[in-house]
Amino acid sequence: GIAKLDLEQDSQLFHARNYFILSFNLRGMSFADMAGIKPSDIINGRLIYQRKKTHKLYNVKLTEKTQEILSYYRKPNRTYILPVLEDDMADNPRKQMITIQQAIKVCNKYLNKIGEELKLPLTLTTYVARHSHSTIAKKLGYSKDMIAESLGHSIGSAITDTYLGNYDLEVIDAMNEQVCKF
């Protein structure tokens, strides 16, 4: 599969593959959110971040593969872990958005090449990582509610949510571990 491809280190294909695997291992994290990961977002082996699109807070246990990829990119004195956003963009959301949109196009171009090389029946994109995570969770028998919760989607009504509460982090962590082993 994609993880076993022998790609030239630091090539565009190499980075695209890493971003895909990272997104998948982070329960389908969006590219925009990955680009914004800061070293301070990682606390006790967990990534705690606020999703750009919904402002919902996420708390995701880092898999071994995630830690490996983040360690590869982590450089001292950088604002962001991934080499997508420049340090001076922290206070410029418009520049961040333009940079991220361009980076997604480049990433998708190289993911498409990887998909062709693997003879996949679909066009590989950054969104496919998010979608694949939920599809595999469903095939493994996890409930729609649990998958929705792991993706950060609101489930049921506000009243139902009050009675049921949020899924325990440990349960979602265990689901993610199973999906990532698939």
Short mmCIF file of N, CA and C in Angstrom, two decimals:
data_model
loop_
_atom_site.label_atom_id
_atom_site.label_comp_id
_atom_site.label_asym_id
_atom_site.label_seq_id
_atom_site.Cartn_x
_atom_site.Cartn_y
_atom_site.Cartn_z
N GLY A 1 0.80 -1.20 0.00
CA GLY A 1 0.00 0.00 0.00
C GLY A 1 0.84 1.27 0.00
N ILE A 2 0.20 2.34 0.27
CA ILE A 2 0.81 3.67 0.21
C ILE A 2 1.99 3.81 1.19
N ALA A 3 1.87 3.21 2.37
CA ALA A 3 2.92 3.35 3.39
C ALA A 3 4.21 2.64 3.00
N LYS A 4 4.10 1.61 2.18
CA LYS A 4 5.28 0.82 1.83
C LYS A 4 6.01 1.30 0.57
N LEU A 5 5.44 2.28 -0.10
CA LEU A 5 6.09 2.80 -1.32
C LEU A 5 7.49 3.33 -1.00
N ASP A 6 8.44 3.00 -1.84
CA ASP A 6 9.81 3.51 -1.68
C ASP A 6 9.89 4.84 -2.43
N LEU A 7 9.83 5.94 -1.69
CA LEU A 7 9.84 7.27 -2.31
C LEU A 7 11.09 8.02 -1.89
N GLU A 8 11.59 8.83 -2.80
CA GLU A 8 12.79 9.62 -2.51
C GLU A 8 12.48 10.58 -1.35
N GLN A 9 13.32 10.52 -0.31
CA GLN A 9 13.12 11.36 0.87
C GLN A 9 13.10 12.83 0.47
N ASP A 10 12.15 13.57 1.04
CA ASP A 10 11.97 15.00 0.82
C ASP A 10 11.45 15.37 -0.57
N SER A 11 11.05 14.37 -1.36
CA SER A 11 10.44 14.67 -2.66
C SER A 11 8.98 15.07 -2.42
N GLN A 12 8.34 15.65 -3.42
CA GLN A 12 6.92 16.03 -3.30
C GLN A 12 6.06 14.79 -3.06
N LEU A 13 6.42 13.68 -3.71
CA LEU A 13 5.67 12.42 -3.51
C LEU A 13 5.80 11.95 -2.05
N PHE A 14 6.99 12.06 -1.51
CA PHE A 14 7.27 11.67 -0.13
C PHE A 14 6.41 12.48 0.85
N HIS A 15 6.38 13.80 0.66
CA HIS A 15 5.59 14.67 1.55
C HIS A 15 4.09 14.40 1.39
N ALA A 16 3.63 14.25 0.14
CA ALA A 16 2.21 13.99 -0.10
C ALA A 16 1.77 12.71 0.61
N ARG A 17 2.60 11.67 0.49
CA ARG A 17 2.29 10.41 1.15
C ARG A 17 2.26 10.60 2.67
N ASN A 18 3.23 11.32 3.22
CA ASN A 18 3.26 11.56 4.67
C ASN A 18 2.02 12.31 5.14
N TYR A 19 1.60 13.32 4.38
CA TYR A 19 0.43 14.11 4.76
C TYR A 19 -0.83 13.23 4.73
N PHE A 20 -0.91 12.35 3.73
CA PHE A 20 -2.06 11.45 3.62
C PHE A 20 -2.11 10.52 4.84
N ILE A 21 -0.98 9.90 5.15
CA ILE A 21 -0.91 8.97 6.29
C ILE A 21 -1.18 9.72 7.60
N LEU A 22 -0.65 10.91 7.72
CA LEU A 22 -0.87 11.72 8.92
C LEU A 22 -2.36 12.02 9.09
N SER A 23 -3.01 12.47 8.04
CA SER A 23 -4.43 12.78 8.09
C SER A 23 -5.23 11.54 8.50
N PHE A 24 -4.93 10.42 7.87
CA PHE A 24 -5.63 9.17 8.17
C PHE A 24 -5.45 8.78 9.64
N ASN A 25 -4.21 8.85 10.13
CA ASN A 25 -3.92 8.46 11.51
C ASN A 25 -4.49 9.45 12.53
N LEU A 26 -4.76 10.66 12.10
CA LEU A 26 -5.36 11.67 12.99
C LEU A 26 -6.88 11.73 12.78
N ARG A 27 -7.46 10.55 12.54
CA ARG A 27 -8.91 10.38 12.38
C ARG A 27 -9.49 11.22 11.25
N GLY A 28 -8.74 11.36 10.17
CA GLY A 28 -9.24 12.10 9.02
C GLY A 28 -9.11 13.60 9.16
N MET A 29 -8.08 14.05 9.85
CA MET A 29 -7.85 15.48 10.06
C MET A 29 -7.71 16.20 8.72
N SER A 30 -8.30 17.37 8.60
CA SER A 30 -8.23 18.13 7.35
C SER A 30 -6.81 18.65 7.12
N PHE A 31 -6.48 18.87 5.86
CA PHE A 31 -5.16 19.38 5.51
C PHE A 31 -4.92 20.74 6.16
N ALA A 32 -5.94 21.60 6.14
CA ALA A 32 -5.80 22.94 6.73
C ALA A 32 -5.45 22.86 8.22
N ASP A 33 -6.09 21.93 8.92
CA ASP A 33 -5.81 21.77 10.34
C ASP A 33 -4.41 21.19 10.57
N MET A 34 -4.01 20.24 9.71
CA MET A 34 -2.66 19.67 9.85
C MET A 34 -1.60 20.74 9.63
N ALA A 35 -1.81 21.60 8.66
CA ALA A 35 -0.83 22.65 8.35
C ALA A 35 -0.62 23.57 9.55
N GLY A 36 -1.65 23.71 10.38
CA GLY A 36 -1.59 24.61 11.53
C GLY A 36 -1.10 23.97 12.83
N ILE A 37 -0.70 22.69 12.79
CA ILE A 37 -0.24 22.03 14.02
C ILE A 37 1.04 22.72 14.53
N LYS A 38 1.00 23.09 15.81
CA LYS A 38 2.16 23.70 16.47
C LYS A 38 2.71 22.72 17.50
N PRO A 39 4.00 22.81 17.81
CA PRO A 39 4.56 21.93 18.85
C PRO A 39 3.78 22.01 20.16
N SER A 40 3.25 23.18 20.48
CA SER A 40 2.51 23.36 21.74
C SER A 40 1.16 22.65 21.74
N ASP A 41 0.70 22.18 20.56
CA ASP A 41 -0.56 21.46 20.46
C ASP A 41 -0.42 20.00 20.90
N ILE A 42 0.82 19.56 21.05
CA ILE A 42 1.07 18.17 21.43
C ILE A 42 1.40 18.10 22.92
N ILE A 43 0.50 17.43 23.64
CA ILE A 43 0.61 17.35 25.09
C ILE A 43 0.42 15.89 25.53
N ASN A 44 1.42 15.34 26.20
CA ASN A 44 1.35 13.96 26.71
C ASN A 44 0.90 12.95 25.66
N GLY A 45 1.50 13.00 24.46
CA GLY A 45 1.19 12.03 23.43
C GLY A 45 -0.16 12.22 22.77
N ARG A 46 -0.74 13.41 22.94
CA ARG A 46 -2.04 13.71 22.33
C ARG A 46 -1.93 15.03 21.57
N LEU A 47 -2.70 15.13 20.49
CA LEU A 47 -2.80 16.38 19.74
C LEU A 47 -4.09 17.04 20.16
N ILE A 48 -3.97 18.24 20.70
CA ILE A 48 -5.15 18.99 21.12
C ILE A 48 -5.21 20.25 20.28
N TYR A 49 -6.26 20.36 19.48
CA TYR A 49 -6.35 21.48 18.55
C TYR A 49 -7.80 21.87 18.31
N GLN A 50 -7.97 23.07 17.78
CA GLN A 50 -9.29 23.56 17.44
C GLN A 50 -9.41 23.53 15.92
N ARG A 51 -10.45 22.87 15.42
CA ARG A 51 -10.64 22.77 13.97
C ARG A 51 -10.94 24.16 13.39
N LYS A 52 -10.23 24.50 12.32
CA LYS A 52 -10.41 25.82 11.69
C LYS A 52 -11.85 26.04 11.24
N LYS A 53 -12.43 25.02 10.60
CA LYS A 53 -13.75 25.16 9.99
C LYS A 53 -14.88 25.31 11.01
N THR A 54 -14.84 24.52 12.09
CA THR A 54 -15.96 24.48 13.04
C THR A 54 -15.62 25.07 14.42
N HIS A 55 -14.33 25.29 14.67
CA HIS A 55 -13.82 25.77 15.96
C HIS A 55 -14.04 24.77 17.09
N LYS A 56 -14.43 23.54 16.73
CA LYS A 56 -14.60 22.48 17.74
C LYS A 56 -13.22 22.02 18.22
N LEU A 57 -13.14 21.71 19.51
CA LEU A 57 -11.88 21.25 20.10
C LEU A 57 -11.73 19.74 19.92
N TYR A 58 -10.57 19.31 19.47
CA TYR A 58 -10.28 17.89 19.29
C TYR A 58 -9.16 17.48 20.22
N ASN A 59 -9.18 16.20 20.61
CA ASN A 59 -8.17 15.65 21.48
C ASN A 59 -7.89 14.24 20.94
N VAL A 60 -6.79 14.10 20.20
CA VAL A 60 -6.51 12.86 19.48
C VAL A 60 -5.22 12.22 19.98
N LYS A 61 -5.30 10.96 20.36
CA LYS A 61 -4.11 10.23 20.78
C LYS A 61 -3.24 9.99 19.54
N LEU A 62 -1.94 10.26 19.68
CA LEU A 62 -1.02 10.09 18.55
C LEU A 62 -0.65 8.62 18.41
N THR A 63 -0.84 8.09 17.21
CA THR A 63 -0.39 6.72 16.95
C THR A 63 1.13 6.76 16.79
N GLU A 64 1.73 5.60 16.79
CA GLU A 64 3.18 5.50 16.61
C GLU A 64 3.59 6.14 15.27
N LYS A 65 2.83 5.85 14.22
CA LYS A 65 3.13 6.38 12.89
C LYS A 65 3.01 7.91 12.88
N THR A 66 2.01 8.44 13.56
CA THR A 66 1.82 9.89 13.64
C THR A 66 3.02 10.54 14.33
N GLN A 67 3.45 9.95 15.44
CA GLN A 67 4.60 10.49 16.17
C GLN A 67 5.84 10.48 15.28
N GLU A 68 6.00 9.40 14.53
CA GLU A 68 7.15 9.26 13.63
C GLU A 68 7.16 10.37 12.57
N ILE A 69 6.01 10.60 11.95
CA ILE A 69 5.92 11.63 10.89
C ILE A 69 6.11 13.03 11.48
N LEU A 70 5.45 13.31 12.59
CA LEU A 70 5.60 14.64 13.21
C LEU A 70 7.04 14.88 13.66
N SER A 71 7.69 13.86 14.18
CA SER A 71 9.10 13.99 14.59
C SER A 71 9.99 14.28 13.39
N TYR A 72 9.66 13.69 12.26
CA TYR A 72 10.46 13.91 11.05
C TYR A 72 10.44 15.40 10.67
N TYR A 73 9.25 16.02 10.78
CA TYR A 73 9.10 17.41 10.34
C TYR A 73 9.44 18.44 11.41
N ARG A 74 9.37 18.03 12.66
CA ARG A 74 9.58 18.98 13.77
C ARG A 74 10.99 19.56 13.75
N LYS A 75 11.07 20.88 13.70
CA LYS A 75 12.35 21.58 13.71
C LYS A 75 12.32 22.59 14.85
N PRO A 76 13.46 22.77 15.54
CA PRO A 76 13.47 23.73 16.65
C PRO A 76 13.14 25.15 16.16
N ASN A 77 12.48 25.89 16.99
CA ASN A 77 12.16 27.30 16.74
C ASN A 77 11.25 27.56 15.55
N ARG A 78 10.47 26.56 15.14
CA ARG A 78 9.48 26.78 14.09
C ARG A 78 8.10 26.90 14.73
N THR A 79 7.27 27.78 14.18
CA THR A 79 5.92 27.97 14.70
C THR A 79 5.05 26.76 14.40
N TYR A 80 5.17 26.23 13.18
CA TYR A 80 4.35 25.10 12.75
C TYR A 80 5.23 23.88 12.51
N ILE A 81 4.68 22.71 12.77
CA ILE A 81 5.47 21.49 12.59
C ILE A 81 5.64 21.16 11.11
N LEU A 82 4.55 21.13 10.36
CA LEU A 82 4.66 20.80 8.93
C LEU A 82 5.20 21.99 8.14
N PRO A 83 5.97 21.72 7.10
CA PRO A 83 6.56 22.82 6.31
C PRO A 83 5.59 23.38 5.26
N VAL A 84 4.38 23.70 5.70
CA VAL A 84 3.38 24.26 4.78
C VAL A 84 3.27 25.77 5.00
N LEU A 85 3.07 26.17 6.25
CA LEU A 85 2.95 27.59 6.59
C LEU A 85 4.28 28.12 7.11
N GLU A 86 4.58 29.35 6.76
CA GLU A 86 5.80 30.00 7.26
C GLU A 86 5.50 30.60 8.64
N ASP A 87 6.53 30.74 9.44
CA ASP A 87 6.38 31.29 10.79
C ASP A 87 5.71 32.66 10.79
N ASP A 88 6.01 33.49 9.80
CA ASP A 88 5.47 34.86 9.77
C ASP A 88 4.00 34.92 9.35
N MET A 89 3.37 33.78 9.12
CA MET A 89 1.96 33.76 8.70
C MET A 89 1.01 33.61 9.89
N ALA A 90 1.55 33.47 11.09
CA ALA A 90 0.72 33.21 12.27
C ALA A 90 -0.40 34.24 12.44
N ASP A 91 -0.14 35.49 12.12
CA ASP A 91 -1.14 36.54 12.30
C ASP A 91 -1.76 37.00 10.98
N ASN A 92 -1.69 36.13 9.96
CA ASN A 92 -2.23 36.52 8.66
C ASN A 92 -3.10 35.39 8.10
N PRO A 93 -4.35 35.29 8.59
CA PRO A 93 -5.25 34.20 8.18
C PRO A 93 -5.47 34.14 6.66
N ARG A 94 -5.52 35.30 6.00
CA ARG A 94 -5.74 35.32 4.55
C ARG A 94 -4.57 34.66 3.82
N LYS A 95 -3.36 35.02 4.22
CA LYS A 95 -2.16 34.44 3.60
C LYS A 95 -2.09 32.93 3.91
N GLN A 96 -2.48 32.56 5.12
CA GLN A 96 -2.53 31.14 5.49
C GLN A 96 -3.48 30.38 4.57
N MET A 97 -4.67 30.94 4.37
CA MET A 97 -5.70 30.28 3.56
C MET A 97 -5.20 30.08 2.12
N ILE A 98 -4.61 31.11 1.54
CA ILE A 98 -4.10 31.03 0.16
C ILE A 98 -2.98 29.99 0.07
N THR A 99 -2.09 30.01 1.04
CA THR A 99 -0.97 29.06 1.07
C THR A 99 -1.47 27.63 1.21
N ILE A 100 -2.45 27.43 2.10
CA ILE A 100 -3.01 26.09 2.32
C ILE A 100 -3.72 25.59 1.07
N GLN A 101 -4.51 26.46 0.42
CA GLN A 101 -5.22 26.05 -0.80
C GLN A 101 -4.22 25.62 -1.88
N GLN A 102 -3.14 26.36 -2.01
CA GLN A 102 -2.11 26.01 -3.00
C GLN A 102 -1.43 24.70 -2.61
N ALA A 103 -1.13 24.53 -1.33
CA ALA A 103 -0.47 23.30 -0.85
C ALA A 103 -1.36 22.08 -1.07
N ILE A 104 -2.67 22.23 -0.89
CA ILE A 104 -3.61 21.13 -1.13
C ILE A 104 -3.57 20.73 -2.60
N LYS A 105 -3.57 21.72 -3.50
CA LYS A 105 -3.51 21.42 -4.94
C LYS A 105 -2.25 20.63 -5.28
N VAL A 106 -1.11 21.07 -4.74
CA VAL A 106 0.16 20.40 -5.00
C VAL A 106 0.13 18.98 -4.41
N CYS A 107 -0.34 18.88 -3.18
CA CYS A 107 -0.41 17.58 -2.51
C CYS A 107 -1.31 16.63 -3.31
N ASN A 108 -2.47 17.11 -3.73
CA ASN A 108 -3.40 16.26 -4.49
C ASN A 108 -2.81 15.81 -5.83
N LYS A 109 -2.03 16.69 -6.45
CA LYS A 109 -1.37 16.34 -7.72
C LYS A 109 -0.45 15.14 -7.50
N TYR A 110 0.33 15.16 -6.43
CA TYR A 110 1.26 14.07 -6.15
C TYR A 110 0.56 12.84 -5.58
N LEU A 111 -0.51 13.04 -4.81
CA LEU A 111 -1.28 11.89 -4.34
C LEU A 111 -1.91 11.16 -5.53
N ASN A 112 -2.34 11.93 -6.53
CA ASN A 112 -2.91 11.34 -7.74
C ASN A 112 -1.88 10.45 -8.43
N LYS A 113 -0.64 10.93 -8.49
CA LYS A 113 0.44 10.13 -9.09
C LYS A 113 0.68 8.84 -8.31
N ILE A 114 0.64 8.95 -6.97
CA ILE A 114 0.80 7.77 -6.12
C ILE A 114 -0.34 6.79 -6.38
N GLY A 115 -1.56 7.31 -6.45
CA GLY A 115 -2.73 6.47 -6.72
C GLY A 115 -2.62 5.75 -8.05
N GLU A 116 -2.11 6.46 -9.07
CA GLU A 116 -1.93 5.84 -10.39
C GLU A 116 -0.87 4.74 -10.31
N GLU A 117 0.22 5.01 -9.59
CA GLU A 117 1.29 4.03 -9.44
C GLU A 117 0.78 2.76 -8.73
N LEU A 118 -0.09 2.95 -7.74
CA LEU A 118 -0.66 1.82 -7.01
C LEU A 118 -1.86 1.20 -7.74
N LYS A 119 -2.22 1.80 -8.89
CA LYS A 119 -3.37 1.35 -9.69
C LYS A 119 -4.67 1.32 -8.86
N LEU A 120 -4.86 2.38 -8.07
CA LEU A 120 -6.06 2.49 -7.25
C LEU A 120 -7.26 2.83 -8.14
N PRO A 121 -8.44 2.34 -7.79
CA PRO A 121 -9.63 2.59 -8.61
C PRO A 121 -10.24 3.97 -8.39
N LEU A 122 -9.61 4.81 -7.57
CA LEU A 122 -10.12 6.15 -7.30
C LEU A 122 -8.98 7.15 -7.36
N THR A 123 -9.33 8.42 -7.47
CA THR A 123 -8.32 9.48 -7.46
C THR A 123 -7.96 9.75 -6.01
N LEU A 124 -6.69 9.58 -5.69
CA LEU A 124 -6.23 9.79 -4.32
C LEU A 124 -6.11 11.29 -4.05
N THR A 125 -6.75 11.76 -2.99
CA THR A 125 -6.68 13.18 -2.60
C THR A 125 -6.57 13.27 -1.08
N THR A 126 -6.36 14.47 -0.59
CA THR A 126 -6.30 14.69 0.85
C THR A 126 -7.65 14.33 1.50
N TYR A 127 -8.74 14.55 0.77
CA TYR A 127 -10.07 14.24 1.33
C TYR A 127 -10.28 12.73 1.45
N VAL A 128 -9.65 11.95 0.57
CA VAL A 128 -9.80 10.50 0.60
C VAL A 128 -9.30 9.93 1.93
N ALA A 129 -8.27 10.53 2.52
CA ALA A 129 -7.76 10.07 3.82
C ALA A 129 -8.85 10.19 4.88
N ARG A 130 -9.54 11.32 4.88
CA ARG A 130 -10.63 11.55 5.86
C ARG A 130 -11.76 10.55 5.63
N HIS A 131 -12.16 10.40 4.38
CA HIS A 131 -13.26 9.52 4.03
C HIS A 131 -12.90 8.05 4.29
N SER A 132 -11.66 7.66 3.98
CA SER A 132 -11.22 6.28 4.16
C SER A 132 -11.26 5.88 5.63
N HIS A 133 -10.87 6.80 6.50
CA HIS A 133 -10.87 6.51 7.93
C HIS A 133 -12.28 6.10 8.37
N SER A 134 -13.29 6.88 7.98
CA SER A 134 -14.66 6.55 8.40
C SER A 134 -15.17 5.28 7.73
N THR A 135 -14.82 5.08 6.46
CA THR A 135 -15.26 3.88 5.74
C THR A 135 -14.70 2.62 6.41
N ILE A 136 -13.44 2.65 6.76
CA ILE A 136 -12.82 1.49 7.41
C ILE A 136 -13.43 1.27 8.80
N ALA A 137 -13.65 2.35 9.54
CA ALA A 137 -14.28 2.23 10.86
C ALA A 137 -15.65 1.56 10.73
N LYS A 138 -16.40 1.95 9.71
CA LYS A 138 -17.73 1.36 9.47
C LYS A 138 -17.59 -0.13 9.15
N LYS A 139 -16.62 -0.47 8.27
CA LYS A 139 -16.41 -1.88 7.90
C LYS A 139 -15.98 -2.71 9.10
N LEU A 140 -15.30 -2.10 10.06
CA LEU A 140 -14.88 -2.81 11.27
C LEU A 140 -16.02 -2.94 12.29
N GLY A 141 -17.17 -2.36 11.95
CA GLY A 141 -18.36 -2.53 12.78
C GLY A 141 -18.63 -1.43 13.79
N TYR A 142 -17.90 -0.32 13.70
CA TYR A 142 -18.15 0.78 14.63
C TYR A 142 -19.43 1.52 14.23
N SER A 143 -20.15 2.03 15.22
CA SER A 143 -21.43 2.69 14.97
C SER A 143 -21.24 4.03 14.26
N LYS A 144 -22.30 4.43 13.56
CA LYS A 144 -22.29 5.74 12.87
C LYS A 144 -22.08 6.87 13.89
N ASP A 145 -22.71 6.73 15.05
CA ASP A 145 -22.58 7.76 16.09
C ASP A 145 -21.13 7.90 16.55
N MET A 146 -20.47 6.75 16.75
CA MET A 146 -19.08 6.79 17.21
C MET A 146 -18.17 7.38 16.14
N ILE A 147 -18.40 7.00 14.88
CA ILE A 147 -17.60 7.54 13.77
C ILE A 147 -17.83 9.04 13.65
N ALA A 148 -19.09 9.45 13.75
CA ALA A 148 -19.42 10.88 13.68
C ALA A 148 -18.72 11.64 14.80
N GLU A 149 -18.74 11.06 15.99
CA GLU A 149 -18.10 11.70 17.14
C GLU A 149 -16.59 11.83 16.90
N SER A 150 -15.97 10.78 16.35
CA SER A 150 -14.52 10.82 16.12
C SER A 150 -14.16 11.87 15.07
N LEU A 151 -15.08 12.10 14.13
CA LEU A 151 -14.85 13.12 13.09
C LEU A 151 -15.23 14.52 13.59
N GLY A 152 -15.88 14.57 14.74
CA GLY A 152 -16.28 15.86 15.29
C GLY A 152 -17.63 16.34 14.81
N HIS A 153 -18.40 15.44 14.20
CA HIS A 153 -19.75 15.82 13.75
C HIS A 153 -20.69 15.71 14.94
N SER A 154 -21.65 16.63 15.01
CA SER A 154 -22.65 16.54 16.08
C SER A 154 -23.58 15.39 15.74
N ILE A 155 -23.97 14.65 16.74
CA ILE A 155 -24.87 13.53 16.49
C ILE A 155 -26.17 13.73 17.24
N GLY A 156 -27.25 13.26 16.65
CA GLY A 156 -28.55 13.34 17.30
C GLY A 156 -28.95 14.77 17.58
N SER A 157 -29.78 14.94 18.57
CA SER A 157 -30.23 16.28 18.94
C SER A 157 -29.45 16.73 20.16
N ALA A 158 -29.56 18.00 20.46
CA ALA A 158 -28.87 18.55 21.63
C ALA A 158 -29.34 17.84 22.90
N ILE A 159 -30.62 17.50 22.94
CA ILE A 159 -31.19 16.83 24.12
C ILE A 159 -30.58 15.44 24.26
N THR A 160 -30.55 14.68 23.16
CA THR A 160 -29.96 13.33 23.18
C THR A 160 -28.51 13.42 23.64
N ASP A 161 -27.77 14.38 23.09
CA ASP A 161 -26.36 14.54 23.45
C ASP A 161 -26.19 14.80 24.94
N THR A 162 -27.12 15.52 25.53
CA THR A 162 -27.03 15.82 26.95
C THR A 162 -27.14 14.53 27.77
N TYR A 163 -28.05 13.65 27.36
CA TYR A 163 -28.22 12.39 28.09
C TYR A 163 -27.09 11.41 27.81
N LEU A 164 -26.69 11.29 26.56
CA LEU A 164 -25.67 10.31 26.21
C LEU A 164 -24.26 10.78 26.55
N GLY A 165 -24.05 12.08 26.52
CA GLY A 165 -22.71 12.63 26.73
C GLY A 165 -21.82 12.28 25.54
N ASN A 166 -20.60 12.73 25.54
CA ASN A 166 -19.68 12.41 24.45
C ASN A 166 -19.07 11.04 24.70
N TYR A 167 -18.72 10.39 23.60
CA TYR A 167 -18.04 9.11 23.75
C TYR A 167 -16.76 9.32 24.55
N ASP A 168 -16.45 8.37 25.34
CA ASP A 168 -15.23 8.40 26.13
C ASP A 168 -14.04 8.45 25.18
N LEU A 169 -13.07 9.30 25.48
CA LEU A 169 -11.87 9.42 24.64
C LEU A 169 -11.18 8.07 24.44
N GLU A 170 -11.13 7.27 25.48
CA GLU A 170 -10.47 5.96 25.39
C GLU A 170 -11.12 5.08 24.34
N VAL A 171 -12.45 5.15 24.24
CA VAL A 171 -13.18 4.33 23.27
C VAL A 171 -12.84 4.79 21.85
N ILE A 172 -12.80 6.10 21.64
CA ILE A 172 -12.47 6.64 20.32
C ILE A 172 -10.99 6.36 20.00
N ASP A 173 -10.11 6.47 21.01
CA ASP A 173 -8.70 6.14 20.81
C ASP A 173 -8.55 4.69 20.36
N ALA A 174 -9.28 3.79 21.01
CA ALA A 174 -9.21 2.36 20.67
C ALA A 174 -9.71 2.12 19.25
N MET A 175 -10.79 2.82 18.87
CA MET A 175 -11.31 2.69 17.50
C MET A 175 -10.24 3.15 16.51
N ASN A 176 -9.62 4.29 16.78
CA ASN A 176 -8.60 4.83 15.87
C ASN A 176 -7.43 3.86 15.73
N GLU A 177 -7.00 3.27 16.83
CA GLU A 177 -5.91 2.28 16.78
C GLU A 177 -6.28 1.13 15.84
N GLN A 178 -7.52 0.63 15.97
CA GLN A 178 -7.98 -0.48 15.14
C GLN A 178 -8.03 -0.08 13.66
N VAL A 179 -8.59 1.10 13.39
CA VAL A 179 -8.70 1.58 12.01
C VAL A 179 -7.30 1.73 11.39
N CYS A 180 -6.36 2.28 12.17
CA CYS A 180 -5.01 2.54 11.65
C CYS A 180 -4.20 1.25 11.43
N LYS A 181 -4.59 0.16 12.09
CA LYS A 181 -3.93 -1.13 11.87
C LYS A 181 -4.44 -1.81 10.60
N PHE A 182 -5.60 -1.38 10.14
CA PHE A 182 -6.29 -2.04 9.02
C PHE A 182 -5.44 -2.08 7.78
#
